[in-house]
Amino acid sequence: MSSAPSPASIAPEVVCIGESMGLVTALGAPLAETETAALGIAGAEGNVAVGLVSAGHRAAWASRLGDDPIGGRISTELARRGVDLWVTTDADAPTGVMFKDPGIESSSVYYYRRGSAASLMAPGFLDPEHLAGVRIVHTTGITPALSPSCRVMVDQLFSDARAAGALVSFDVNDRRALWTMHEAAETLARLADAADIAFVGRDEAERIWGTVTPAEIRAHLPRCGLLIVKDGDIGATAFHGDDEPVFVPAPRVDVVEPVGAGDAFAAGFLAATLEGAELAERLSAGHAAAARVLTTHGDLPPLA
């Protein structure tokens, strides 16, 4: 088992670091009653990598997986979708699994990821040498919630990404089941405020920080280079330095299932960022990518 993944000889434009898991989704009835289920994969950072590749960019997913069939399924699926794999396999720790009860308004999820291979990521998992040539390094608030070593790893990742000349992208993505409110509020604010690009849902910001409006969220995160506040089906607001905020309304969508839309938004926004688009165009690209995922049952849209 190696201590760090081996990057490809040609650097991807974006590297996404975090855990992917096996996903078991109840079909036809609630999880407690169903006799059938679908097996897929889930993971915010992997979703973003897939979305970037779908938009025509080269992206890598970096993580640790167990030496088990679920880990093999994750690697195979991400590679099939064109994602570069920077993965270490652990013979002693399993790949995480989550179970989902789908719903129109929200989906209930149940995690079995404590002690997973990904939770054992530690400082130095990716260093500046690995990140040479990468333009954006992306992670989420899920990663520091996995374990104390992951939390320190993310702190180091911010420094190492900048040492390599990359922008740091961070999606708050609070997962209540993974840590205490106090831990989440402090850590997520610190990381989002330190990022070059940060994404946060208005509702999750209100839940963890008590900030109600996009302007209050900006006041809570004054040092973030480019802050994107997403407000569900209302729209998204971008704050960049002292410039006037830019708001773009969300398109009307017949929602099939909401999970994965935030990851798709981040992927669309980052893809447009790589292409040098104006800020309003980047927000529109995020909305368009999210809309495509909202009309499917899975975190990832089906392959064409």
CSV table of C-alpha atoms in Angstrom, one decimal:
chain,number,residue,atom,x,y,z
A,1,MET,CA,0.0,0.0,0.0
A,2,SER,CA,1.6,3.3,-1.1
A,3,SER,CA,1.3,6.5,1.0
A,4,ALA,CA,0.2,8.7,-1.9
A,5,PRO,CA,-1.4,8.2,-5.3
A,6,SER,CA,0.7,8.4,-8.4
A,7,PRO,CA,-0.5,11.2,-10.8
A,8,ALA,CA,-0.4,10.9,-14.6
A,9,SER,CA,2.4,12.4,-16.6
A,10,ILE,CA,0.1,15.1,-17.9
A,11,ALA,CA,-1.6,17.1,-15.2
A,12,PRO,CA,-5.4,17.3,-15.2
A,13,GLU,CA,-6.9,20.8,-15.0
A,14,VAL,CA,-8.7,20.0,-11.8
A,15,VAL,CA,-8.1,17.5,-9.0
A,16,CYS,CA,-11.0,16.6,-6.7
A,17,ILE,CA,-10.1,15.0,-3.3
A,18,GLY,CA,-12.7,13.2,-1.2
A,19,GLU,CA,-14.5,10.0,-0.4
A,20,SER,CA,-16.7,8.0,-2.8
A,21,MET,CA,-18.9,5.2,-1.5
A,22,GLY,CA,-21.1,2.4,-2.6
A,23,LEU,CA,-24.7,3.7,-2.9
A,24,VAL,CA,-27.7,1.4,-2.2
A,25,THR,CA,-31.0,3.0,-3.2
A,26,ALA,CA,-34.3,1.6,-2.3
A,27,LEU,CA,-36.6,1.0,-5.3
A,28,GLY,CA,-40.4,1.0,-5.2
A,29,ALA,CA,-40.8,1.3,-1.4
A,30,PRO,CA,-39.1,2.8,1.6
A,31,LEU,CA,-35.8,1.2,2.5
A,32,ALA,CA,-37.3,-0.6,5.5
A,33,GLU,CA,-39.9,-2.3,3.3
A,34,THR,CA,-38.4,-2.7,-0.2
A,35,GLU,CA,-37.3,-6.0,-1.5
A,36,THR,CA,-35.3,-4.4,-4.4
A,37,ALA,CA,-32.6,-1.8,-4.5
A,38,ALA,CA,-30.1,-0.4,-7.0
A,39,LEU,CA,-26.3,-0.4,-6.4
A,40,GLY,CA,-24.4,2.6,-7.6
A,41,ILE,CA,-21.8,5.0,-6.4
A,42,ALA,CA,-21.9,8.3,-4.5
A,43,GLY,CA,-19.4,10.9,-3.4
A,44,ALA,CA,-19.4,14.7,-3.8
A,45,GLU,CA,-15.9,15.1,-5.1
A,46,GLY,CA,-16.2,12.2,-7.6
A,47,ASN,CA,-19.5,13.8,-8.8
A,48,VAL,CA,-17.7,17.1,-9.5
A,49,ALA,CA,-14.9,15.3,-11.4
A,50,VAL,CA,-17.4,13.5,-13.6
A,51,GLY,CA,-19.3,16.8,-14.3
A,52,LEU,CA,-16.0,18.5,-15.3
A,53,VAL,CA,-15.2,15.7,-17.7
A,54,SER,CA,-18.7,15.8,-19.1
A,55,ALA,CA,-18.1,19.5,-19.8
A,56,GLY,CA,-15.0,18.7,-21.8
A,57,HIS,CA,-12.3,19.2,-19.2
A,58,ARG,CA,-9.6,16.8,-17.7
A,59,ALA,CA,-10.3,16.0,-14.1
A,60,ALA,CA,-8.8,13.6,-11.6
A,61,TRP,CA,-10.3,12.1,-8.5
A,62,ALA,CA,-7.9,11.5,-5.6
A,63,SER,CA,-8.8,9.2,-2.6
A,64,ARG,CA,-8.3,5.9,-0.9
A,65,LEU,CA,-10.5,2.8,-1.5
A,66,GLY,CA,-10.7,-0.5,0.2
A,67,ASP,CA,-9.5,-3.6,-1.6
A,68,ASP,CA,-13.0,-4.8,-2.1
A,69,PRO,CA,-15.7,-5.2,-4.8
A,70,ILE,CA,-17.3,-1.8,-3.9
A,71,GLY,CA,-14.0,0.0,-4.3
A,72,GLY,CA,-13.5,-1.8,-7.6
A,73,ARG,CA,-16.9,-0.7,-8.8
A,74,ILE,CA,-16.1,2.9,-7.9
A,75,SER,CA,-12.8,2.9,-9.8
A,76,THR,CA,-14.4,1.2,-12.8
A,77,GLU,CA,-17.3,3.6,-13.0
A,78,LEU,CA,-15.3,6.8,-12.6
A,79,ALA,CA,-12.7,5.6,-15.2
A,80,ARG,CA,-15.5,4.7,-17.6
A,81,ARG,CA,-16.7,8.3,-17.3
A,82,GLY,CA,-13.3,9.5,-18.2
A,83,VAL,CA,-12.0,10.6,-14.8
A,84,ASP,CA,-8.3,10.2,-14.0
A,85,LEU,CA,-7.8,8.1,-10.9
A,86,TRP,CA,-5.3,9.1,-8.3
A,87,VAL,CA,-6.2,6.3,-5.9
A,88,THR,CA,-4.5,4.3,-3.1
A,89,THR,CA,-5.9,0.9,-2.3
A,90,ASP,CA,-6.0,-0.2,1.3
A,91,ALA,CA,-6.1,-4.0,2.1
A,92,ASP,CA,-7.1,-3.4,5.7
A,93,ALA,CA,-9.8,-0.8,5.6
A,94,PRO,CA,-13.1,-1.0,3.7
A,95,THR,CA,-14.7,1.2,1.1
A,96,GLY,CA,-17.6,3.2,2.7
A,97,VAL,CA,-21.3,2.5,1.9
A,98,MET,CA,-24.4,4.6,2.1
A,99,PHE,CA,-28.1,3.7,1.9
A,100,LYS,CA,-30.7,6.1,0.5
A,101,ASP,CA,-34.4,6.5,0.8
A,102,PRO,CA,-35.3,8.8,-2.2
A,103,GLY,CA,-37.9,11.5,-1.9
A,104,ILE,CA,-39.1,14.5,-4.0
A,105,GLU,CA,-38.4,17.1,-1.3
A,106,SER,CA,-35.5,15.4,0.3
A,107,SER,CA,-33.8,12.0,0.5
A,108,SER,CA,-32.8,10.3,3.8
A,109,VAL,CA,-29.3,8.8,3.8
A,110,TYR,CA,-27.6,6.4,6.2
A,111,TYR,CA,-23.8,6.2,6.3
A,112,TYR,CA,-21.6,3.3,7.0
A,113,ARG,CA,-18.2,5.0,6.5
A,114,ARG,CA,-16.6,5.2,9.9
A,115,GLY,CA,-13.1,3.7,9.7
A,116,SER,CA,-13.3,3.6,5.9
A,117,ALA,CA,-10.1,3.7,3.7
A,118,ALA,CA,-10.9,7.3,2.7
A,119,SER,CA,-11.2,8.4,6.4
A,120,LEU,CA,-7.5,7.4,6.8
A,121,MET,CA,-6.3,10.1,4.4
A,122,ALA,CA,-3.6,12.1,6.2
A,123,PRO,CA,-1.4,15.2,5.7
A,124,GLY,CA,0.8,14.7,2.7
A,125,PHE,CA,-1.6,12.5,0.8
A,126,LEU,CA,-1.2,15.1,-2.1
A,127,ASP,CA,1.8,17.4,-2.0
A,128,PRO,CA,2.9,20.3,-4.3
A,129,GLU,CA,4.9,17.9,-6.5
A,130,HIS,CA,1.8,15.8,-7.2
A,131,LEU,CA,-0.2,19.0,-7.9
A,132,ALA,CA,2.2,20.6,-10.3
A,133,GLY,CA,0.4,21.9,-13.4
A,134,VAL,CA,-3.1,21.6,-11.8
A,135,ARG,CA,-5.3,24.7,-12.2
A,136,ILE,CA,-7.9,24.0,-9.5
A,137,VAL,CA,-7.9,21.8,-6.4
A,138,HIS,CA,-11.4,21.0,-5.2
A,139,THR,CA,-12.7,19.5,-2.0
A,140,THR,CA,-15.7,19.8,0.3
A,141,GLY,CA,-16.7,20.0,3.9
A,142,ILE,CA,-17.4,16.3,3.9
A,143,THR,CA,-13.7,15.5,3.7
A,144,PRO,CA,-12.5,17.2,7.0
A,145,ALA,CA,-15.6,15.7,8.7
A,146,LEU,CA,-14.4,12.1,8.0
A,147,SER,CA,-11.7,12.0,10.7
A,148,PRO,CA,-9.1,14.1,12.6
A,149,SER,CA,-6.4,13.1,10.1
A,150,CYS,CA,-8.6,14.2,7.1
A,151,ARG,CA,-9.2,17.5,8.8
A,152,VAL,CA,-5.5,18.2,9.1
A,153,MET,CA,-5.0,16.8,5.5
A,154,VAL,CA,-7.4,19.4,4.2
A,155,ASP,CA,-5.6,22.2,5.9
A,156,GLN,CA,-2.3,21.1,4.4
A,157,LEU,CA,-4.0,20.6,1.0
A,158,PHE,CA,-4.9,24.3,0.9
A,159,SER,CA,-1.3,25.3,1.5
A,160,ASP,CA,0.1,22.7,-0.9
A,161,ALA,CA,-2.4,23.6,-3.7
A,162,ARG,CA,-1.3,27.2,-3.5
A,163,ALA,CA,2.4,26.2,-3.4
A,164,ALA,CA,1.7,24.4,-6.7
A,165,GLY,CA,0.1,27.4,-8.2
A,166,ALA,CA,-3.5,26.1,-8.1
A,167,LEU,CA,-6.7,27.8,-7.0
A,168,VAL,CA,-8.5,26.2,-4.0
A,169,SER,CA,-12.2,25.4,-4.5
A,170,PHE,CA,-14.3,24.4,-1.5
A,171,ASP,CA,-17.9,23.4,-1.3
A,172,VAL,CA,-19.2,23.7,2.3
A,173,ASN,CA,-21.5,20.6,1.9
A,174,ASP,CA,-22.3,20.2,5.6
A,175,ARG,CA,-23.2,16.6,6.6
A,176,ARG,CA,-24.9,16.7,10.0
A,177,ALA,CA,-24.4,13.0,10.6
A,178,LEU,CA,-20.6,13.2,10.5
A,179,TRP,CA,-19.7,15.6,13.3
A,180,THR,CA,-21.0,18.0,15.9
A,181,MET,CA,-22.6,21.4,15.1
A,182,HIS,CA,-19.7,23.1,16.9
A,183,GLU,CA,-17.0,21.3,14.9
A,184,ALA,CA,-18.8,21.9,11.7
A,185,ALA,CA,-19.5,25.6,12.3
A,186,GLU,CA,-15.9,26.5,13.1
A,187,THR,CA,-14.1,24.3,10.6
A,188,LEU,CA,-16.4,25.0,7.7
A,189,ALA,CA,-16.3,28.7,8.2
A,190,ARG,CA,-12.5,28.7,8.5
A,191,LEU,CA,-12.0,26.6,5.3
A,192,ALA,CA,-14.6,28.5,3.2
A,193,ASP,CA,-13.2,31.8,4.3
A,194,ALA,CA,-9.7,30.7,3.2
A,195,ALA,CA,-10.7,29.4,-0.2
A,196,ASP,CA,-10.3,31.1,-3.6
A,197,ILE,CA,-13.7,29.8,-4.6
A,198,ALA,CA,-16.3,28.7,-2.1
A,199,PHE,CA,-19.8,27.3,-2.6
A,200,VAL,CA,-22.4,27.3,0.2
A,201,GLY,CA,-26.2,26.7,0.3
A,202,ARG,CA,-28.1,29.5,1.9
A,203,ASP,CA,-30.1,27.0,3.9
A,204,GLU,CA,-27.1,25.1,5.2
A,205,ALA,CA,-25.4,28.4,6.1
A,206,GLU,CA,-28.5,29.4,8.2
A,207,ARG,CA,-28.4,26.0,9.9
A,208,ILE,CA,-24.7,26.0,10.9
A,209,TRP,CA,-23.9,29.8,11.2
A,210,GLY,CA,-27.3,31.5,11.7
A,211,THR,CA,-26.8,33.6,8.7
A,212,VAL,CA,-30.1,34.2,6.9
A,213,THR,CA,-29.3,36.2,3.7
A,214,PRO,CA,-26.5,36.0,1.1
A,215,ALA,CA,-25.2,39.3,2.4
A,216,GLU,CA,-25.0,38.0,5.9
A,217,ILE,CA,-23.1,34.9,4.7
A,218,ARG,CA,-20.7,37.2,2.9
A,219,ALA,CA,-20.2,39.2,6.1
A,220,HIS,CA,-19.4,35.9,7.9
A,221,LEU,CA,-16.9,34.9,5.2
A,222,PRO,CA,-15.3,38.2,4.3
A,223,ARG,CA,-11.9,36.9,3.1
A,224,CYS,CA,-13.1,34.3,0.6
A,225,GLY,CA,-11.9,35.3,-2.9
A,226,LEU,CA,-15.1,34.3,-4.7
A,227,LEU,CA,-18.1,33.3,-2.7
A,228,ILE,CA,-21.1,31.6,-4.3
A,229,VAL,CA,-24.3,31.4,-2.3
A,230,LYS,CA,-26.9,29.0,-3.7
A,231,ASP,CA,-30.5,29.4,-2.8
A,232,GLY,CA,-32.3,26.4,-4.2
A,233,ASP,CA,-34.8,27.1,-6.9
A,234,ILE,CA,-34.5,30.9,-6.4
A,235,GLY,CA,-31.0,31.3,-7.8
A,236,ALA,CA,-27.3,31.9,-6.9
A,237,THR,CA,-25.4,35.0,-5.8
A,238,ALA,CA,-21.7,35.6,-6.4
A,239,PHE,CA,-19.6,37.9,-4.2
A,240,HIS,CA,-16.1,38.9,-5.6
A,241,GLY,CA,-14.0,41.3,-3.6
A,242,ASP,CA,-15.7,44.7,-3.2
A,243,ASP,CA,-17.6,44.3,-6.5
A,244,GLU,CA,-21.4,44.4,-6.6
A,245,PRO,CA,-22.9,41.0,-6.0
A,246,VAL,CA,-24.0,39.1,-9.2
A,247,PHE,CA,-27.3,37.2,-9.0
A,248,VAL,CA,-28.6,34.7,-11.6
A,249,PRO,CA,-32.0,33.1,-11.1
A,250,ALA,CA,-32.4,29.3,-11.3
A,251,PRO,CA,-34.2,27.9,-14.2
A,252,ARG,CA,-37.6,26.2,-13.6
A,253,VAL,CA,-37.1,22.4,-13.4
A,254,ASP,CA,-39.4,19.4,-12.8
A,255,VAL,CA,-37.4,17.8,-10.0
A,256,VAL,CA,-37.2,14.1,-10.0
A,257,GLU,CA,-34.7,13.7,-7.2
A,258,PRO,CA,-32.5,16.5,-5.6
A,259,VAL,CA,-29.4,14.7,-4.5
A,260,GLY,CA,-26.3,15.6,-6.5
A,261,ALA,CA,-27.5,19.0,-7.8
A,262,GLY,CA,-25.0,20.9,-5.7
A,263,ASP,CA,-22.1,18.9,-7.0
A,264,ALA,CA,-23.3,19.4,-10.6
A,265,PHE,CA,-23.6,23.2,-10.0
A,266,ALA,CA,-20.0,23.3,-8.7
A,267,ALA,CA,-18.8,21.3,-11.7
A,268,GLY,CA,-20.6,23.6,-14.2
A,269,PHE,CA,-19.3,26.7,-12.5
A,270,LEU,CA,-15.7,25.4,-12.4
A,271,ALA,CA,-15.8,24.3,-16.0
A,272,ALA,CA,-16.9,27.8,-17.1
A,273,THR,CA,-14.2,29.3,-14.8
A,274,LEU,CA,-11.6,27.2,-16.7
A,275,GLU,CA,-13.0,28.6,-19.9
A,276,GLY,CA,-12.6,32.2,-18.8
A,277,ALA,CA,-16.3,33.0,-18.7
A,278,GLU,CA,-17.8,36.1,-17.1
A,279,LEU,CA,-19.2,35.6,-13.6
A,280,ALA,CA,-22.9,35.6,-14.6
A,281,GLU,CA,-22.1,33.0,-17.3
A,282,ARG,CA,-20.4,30.8,-14.8
A,283,LEU,CA,-23.5,31.0,-12.5
A,284,SER,CA,-25.7,30.1,-15.5
A,285,ALA,CA,-23.4,27.2,-16.3
A,286,GLY,CA,-23.8,25.9,-12.8
A,287,HIS,CA,-27.6,26.2,-12.9
A,288,ALA,CA,-27.7,24.3,-16.2
A,289,ALA,CA,-25.5,21.5,-14.9
A,290,ALA,CA,-27.6,21.2,-11.7
A,291,ALA,CA,-30.8,21.1,-13.8
A,292,ARG,CA,-29.6,18.1,-15.7
A,293,VAL,CA,-29.0,16.2,-12.5
A,294,LEU,CA,-32.3,17.3,-10.9
A,295,THR,CA,-34.2,15.4,-13.7
A,296,THR,CA,-32.6,12.0,-12.9
A,297,HIS,CA,-32.7,9.6,-9.9
A,298,GLY,CA,-29.0,9.1,-9.5
A,299,ASP,CA,-26.2,11.5,-8.4
A,300,LEU,CA,-24.7,11.1,-11.9
A,301,PRO,CA,-26.6,11.5,-15.1
A,302,PRO,CA,-26.7,8.4,-17.4
A,303,LEU,CA,-23.9,8.1,-20.0
A,304,ALA,CA,-25.1,9.1,-23.5
